[in-house]
mmCIF file of C-alpha atoms in Angstrom:
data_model
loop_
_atom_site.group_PDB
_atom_site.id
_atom_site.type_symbol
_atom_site.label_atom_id
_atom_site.label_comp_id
_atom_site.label_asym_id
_atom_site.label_seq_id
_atom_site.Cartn_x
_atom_site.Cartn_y
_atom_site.Cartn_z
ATOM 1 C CA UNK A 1 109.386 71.892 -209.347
ATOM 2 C CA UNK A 2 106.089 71.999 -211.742
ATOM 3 C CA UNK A 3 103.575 74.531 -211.308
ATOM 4 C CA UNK A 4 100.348 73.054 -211.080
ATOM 5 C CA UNK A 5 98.829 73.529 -214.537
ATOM 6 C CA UNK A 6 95.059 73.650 -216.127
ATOM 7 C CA UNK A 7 95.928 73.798 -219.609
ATOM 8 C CA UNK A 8 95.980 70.342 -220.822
ATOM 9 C CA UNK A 9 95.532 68.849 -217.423
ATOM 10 C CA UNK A 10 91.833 69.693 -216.894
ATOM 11 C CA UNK A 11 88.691 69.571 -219.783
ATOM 12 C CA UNK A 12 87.871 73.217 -220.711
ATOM 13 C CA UNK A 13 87.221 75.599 -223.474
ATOM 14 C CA UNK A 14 90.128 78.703 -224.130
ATOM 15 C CA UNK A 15 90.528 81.302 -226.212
ATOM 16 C CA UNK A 16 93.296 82.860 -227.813
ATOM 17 C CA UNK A 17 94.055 86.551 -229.168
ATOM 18 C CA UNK A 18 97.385 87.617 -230.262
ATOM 19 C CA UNK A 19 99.832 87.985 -233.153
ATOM 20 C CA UNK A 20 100.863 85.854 -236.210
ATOM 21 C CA UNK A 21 104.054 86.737 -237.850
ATOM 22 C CA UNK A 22 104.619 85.536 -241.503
ATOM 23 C CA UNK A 23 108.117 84.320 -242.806
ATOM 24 C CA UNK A 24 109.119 88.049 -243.392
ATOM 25 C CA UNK A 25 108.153 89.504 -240.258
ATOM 26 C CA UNK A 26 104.668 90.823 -240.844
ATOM 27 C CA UNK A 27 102.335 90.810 -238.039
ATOM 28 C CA UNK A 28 98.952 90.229 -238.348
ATOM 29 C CA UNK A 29 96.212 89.833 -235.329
ATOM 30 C CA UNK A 30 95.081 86.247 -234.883
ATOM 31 C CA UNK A 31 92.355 84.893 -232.650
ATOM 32 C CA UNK A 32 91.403 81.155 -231.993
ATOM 33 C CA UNK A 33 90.574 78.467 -229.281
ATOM 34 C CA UNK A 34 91.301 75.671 -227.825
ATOM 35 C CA UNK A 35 88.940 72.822 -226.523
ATOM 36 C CA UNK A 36 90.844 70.356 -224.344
ATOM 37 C CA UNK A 37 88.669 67.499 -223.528
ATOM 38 C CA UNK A 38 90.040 63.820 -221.664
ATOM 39 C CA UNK A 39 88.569 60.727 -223.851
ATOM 40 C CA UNK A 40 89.876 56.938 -222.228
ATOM 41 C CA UNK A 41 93.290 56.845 -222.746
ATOM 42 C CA UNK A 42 94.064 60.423 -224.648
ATOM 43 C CA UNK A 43 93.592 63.862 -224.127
ATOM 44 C CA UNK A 44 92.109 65.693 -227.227
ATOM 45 C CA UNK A 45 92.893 69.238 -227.834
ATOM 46 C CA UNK A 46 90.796 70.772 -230.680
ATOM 47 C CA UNK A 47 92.246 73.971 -231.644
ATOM 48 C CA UNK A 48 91.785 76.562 -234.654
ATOM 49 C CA UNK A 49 93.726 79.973 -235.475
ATOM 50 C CA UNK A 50 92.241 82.722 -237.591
ATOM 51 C CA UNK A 51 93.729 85.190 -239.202
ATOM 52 C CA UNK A 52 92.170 88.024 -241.096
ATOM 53 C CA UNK A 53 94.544 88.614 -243.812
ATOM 54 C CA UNK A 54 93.382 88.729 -247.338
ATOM 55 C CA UNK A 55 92.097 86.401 -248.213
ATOM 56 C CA UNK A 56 91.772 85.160 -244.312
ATOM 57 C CA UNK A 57 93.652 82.226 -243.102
ATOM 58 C CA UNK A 58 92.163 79.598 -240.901
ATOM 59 C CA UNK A 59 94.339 76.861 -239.376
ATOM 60 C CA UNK A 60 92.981 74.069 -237.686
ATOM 61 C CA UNK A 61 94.808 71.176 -235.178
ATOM 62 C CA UNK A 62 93.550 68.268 -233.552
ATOM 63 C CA UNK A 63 95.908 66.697 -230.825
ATOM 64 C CA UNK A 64 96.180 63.569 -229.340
ATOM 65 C CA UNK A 65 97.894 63.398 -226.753
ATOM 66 C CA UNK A 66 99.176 60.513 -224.253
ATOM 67 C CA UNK A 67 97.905 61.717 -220.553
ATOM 68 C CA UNK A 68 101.170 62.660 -218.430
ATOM 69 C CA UNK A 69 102.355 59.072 -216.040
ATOM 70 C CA UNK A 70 102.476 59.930 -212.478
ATOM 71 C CA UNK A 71 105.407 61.208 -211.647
ATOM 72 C CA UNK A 72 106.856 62.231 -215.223
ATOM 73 C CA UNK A 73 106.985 65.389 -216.384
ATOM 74 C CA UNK A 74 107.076 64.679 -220.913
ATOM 75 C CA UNK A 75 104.443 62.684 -222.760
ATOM 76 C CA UNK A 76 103.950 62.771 -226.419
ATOM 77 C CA UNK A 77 101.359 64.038 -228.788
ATOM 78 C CA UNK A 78 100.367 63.158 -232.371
ATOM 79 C CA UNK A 79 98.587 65.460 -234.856
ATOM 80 C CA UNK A 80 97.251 65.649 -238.373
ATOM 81 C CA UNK A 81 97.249 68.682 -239.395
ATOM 82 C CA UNK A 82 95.210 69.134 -242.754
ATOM 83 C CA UNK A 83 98.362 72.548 -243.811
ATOM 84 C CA UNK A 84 101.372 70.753 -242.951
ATOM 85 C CA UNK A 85 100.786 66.943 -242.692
ATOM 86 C CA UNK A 86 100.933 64.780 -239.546
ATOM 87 C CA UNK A 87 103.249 66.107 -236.723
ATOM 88 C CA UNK A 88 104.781 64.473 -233.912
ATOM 89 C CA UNK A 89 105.332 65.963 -230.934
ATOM 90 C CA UNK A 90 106.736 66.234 -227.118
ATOM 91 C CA UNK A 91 105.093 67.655 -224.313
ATOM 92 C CA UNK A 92 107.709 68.916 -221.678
ATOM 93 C CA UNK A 93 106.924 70.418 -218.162
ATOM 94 C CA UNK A 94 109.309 73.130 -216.951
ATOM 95 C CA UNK A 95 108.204 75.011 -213.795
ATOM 96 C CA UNK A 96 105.611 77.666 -215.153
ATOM 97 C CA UNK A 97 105.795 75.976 -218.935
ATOM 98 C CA UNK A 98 104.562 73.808 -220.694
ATOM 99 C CA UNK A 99 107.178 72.961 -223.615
ATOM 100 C CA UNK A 100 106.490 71.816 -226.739
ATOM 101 C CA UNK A 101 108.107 70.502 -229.320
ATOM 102 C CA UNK A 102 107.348 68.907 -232.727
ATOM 103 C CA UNK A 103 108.279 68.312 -236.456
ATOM 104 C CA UNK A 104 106.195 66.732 -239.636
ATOM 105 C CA UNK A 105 107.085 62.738 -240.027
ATOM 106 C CA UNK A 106 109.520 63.648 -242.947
ATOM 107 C CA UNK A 107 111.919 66.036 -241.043
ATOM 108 C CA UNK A 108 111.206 68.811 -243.517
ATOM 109 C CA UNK A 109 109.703 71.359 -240.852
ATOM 110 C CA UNK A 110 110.251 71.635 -236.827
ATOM 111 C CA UNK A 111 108.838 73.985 -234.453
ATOM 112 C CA UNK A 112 108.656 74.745 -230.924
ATOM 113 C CA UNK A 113 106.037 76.489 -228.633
ATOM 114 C CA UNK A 114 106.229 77.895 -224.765
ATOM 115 C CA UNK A 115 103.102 78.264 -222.855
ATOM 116 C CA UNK A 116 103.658 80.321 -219.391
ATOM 117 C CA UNK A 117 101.194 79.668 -216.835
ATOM 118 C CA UNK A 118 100.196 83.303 -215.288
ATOM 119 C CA UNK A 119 97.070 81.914 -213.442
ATOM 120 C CA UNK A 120 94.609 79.230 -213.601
ATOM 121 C CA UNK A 121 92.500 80.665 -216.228
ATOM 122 C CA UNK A 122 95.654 82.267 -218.045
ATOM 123 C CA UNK A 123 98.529 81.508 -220.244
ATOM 124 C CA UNK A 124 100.864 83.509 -222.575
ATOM 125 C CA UNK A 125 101.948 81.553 -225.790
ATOM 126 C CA UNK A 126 104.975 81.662 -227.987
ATOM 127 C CA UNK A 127 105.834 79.541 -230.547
ATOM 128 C CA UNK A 128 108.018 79.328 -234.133
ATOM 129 C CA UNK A 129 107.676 76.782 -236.864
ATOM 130 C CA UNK A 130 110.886 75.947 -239.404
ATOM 131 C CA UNK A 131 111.919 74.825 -242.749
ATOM 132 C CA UNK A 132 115.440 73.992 -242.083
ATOM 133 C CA UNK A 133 117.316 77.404 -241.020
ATOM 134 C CA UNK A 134 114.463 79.870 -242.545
ATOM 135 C CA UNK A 135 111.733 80.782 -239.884
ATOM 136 C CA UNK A 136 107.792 80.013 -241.724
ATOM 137 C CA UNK A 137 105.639 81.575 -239.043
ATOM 138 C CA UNK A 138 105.993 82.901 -235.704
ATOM 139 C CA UNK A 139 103.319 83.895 -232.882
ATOM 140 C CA UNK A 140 102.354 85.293 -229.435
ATOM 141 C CA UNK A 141 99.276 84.735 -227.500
ATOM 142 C CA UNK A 142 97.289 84.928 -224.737
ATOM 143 C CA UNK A 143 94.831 81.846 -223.682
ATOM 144 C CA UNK A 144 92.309 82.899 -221.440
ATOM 145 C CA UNK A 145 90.169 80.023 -220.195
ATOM 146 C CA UNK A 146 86.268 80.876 -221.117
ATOM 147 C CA UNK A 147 83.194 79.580 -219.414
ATOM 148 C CA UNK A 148 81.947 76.332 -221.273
ATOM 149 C CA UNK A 149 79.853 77.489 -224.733
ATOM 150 C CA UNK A 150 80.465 80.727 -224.369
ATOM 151 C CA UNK A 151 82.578 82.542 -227.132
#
């Protein structure tokens, strides 16, 4: 069975507080958004992650992703990202998740990410990214869906 889902599946603005952890376990808060938006024949999700280390980090990610077929419950999803390259990616529904899974073109890094549906206007992240065996980054969030232009 699949939950029915808003992430991804309908145009909105979210927002995202949490954790970052670094390769040797060091947490540091992050905040960031997501703005999911449906354009012809992709779904865009324009995302950015902040983190106020010094100096502060800022990662940004623009998706493209092939809409979900009736009646399937994958699609994939393309992204350049301008830290680690272009990344390729699967979308997987599992009940109250939305799976993800990517890696950069080369094979060098891989990384995978959960997103729990709690509501309709809430989701908790988790997510790892990898350089063979050793872990790079780690995270937990919460997306909270936010009233359009509002931060």
């Amino acid at each position: 069975m699949i939950a029915d889902h808003s992430f991804l599946f309908e145009e909105g603005l979210w927002g995202a507080r949490g954790y970052y952890i670094d390769s040797i376990g060091v947490p540091y808060p992050v905040e960031g958004e997501s703005r999911i938006t449906h354009e012809g024949d992709s779904w865009i999700n324009d995302s950015w992650m902040r983190i106020p280390a010094d100096p502060p980090v800022e990662y940004r990610n623009r998706y493209v992703i092939t809409p979900f077929e009736e009646g399937t419950d994958c699609t994939a999803w393309i992204s350049d990202n301008p830290a680690l390259g272009r990344l390729r990616g699967t979308f997987v529904l599992v009940d109250d998740a939305i799976l993800s899974v990517y890696g950069t073109e080369d094979g060098r890094l891989r990384g995978s990410e959960a997103l729990f549906r709690v509501s309709s206007i809430f989701y908790r992240g988790r997510g790892c990214l990898m350089e063979g065996e050793k872990k790079i980054s780690s995270w937990s969030v919460e997306l909270k869906r936010r009233e359009s232009g509002t931060r």
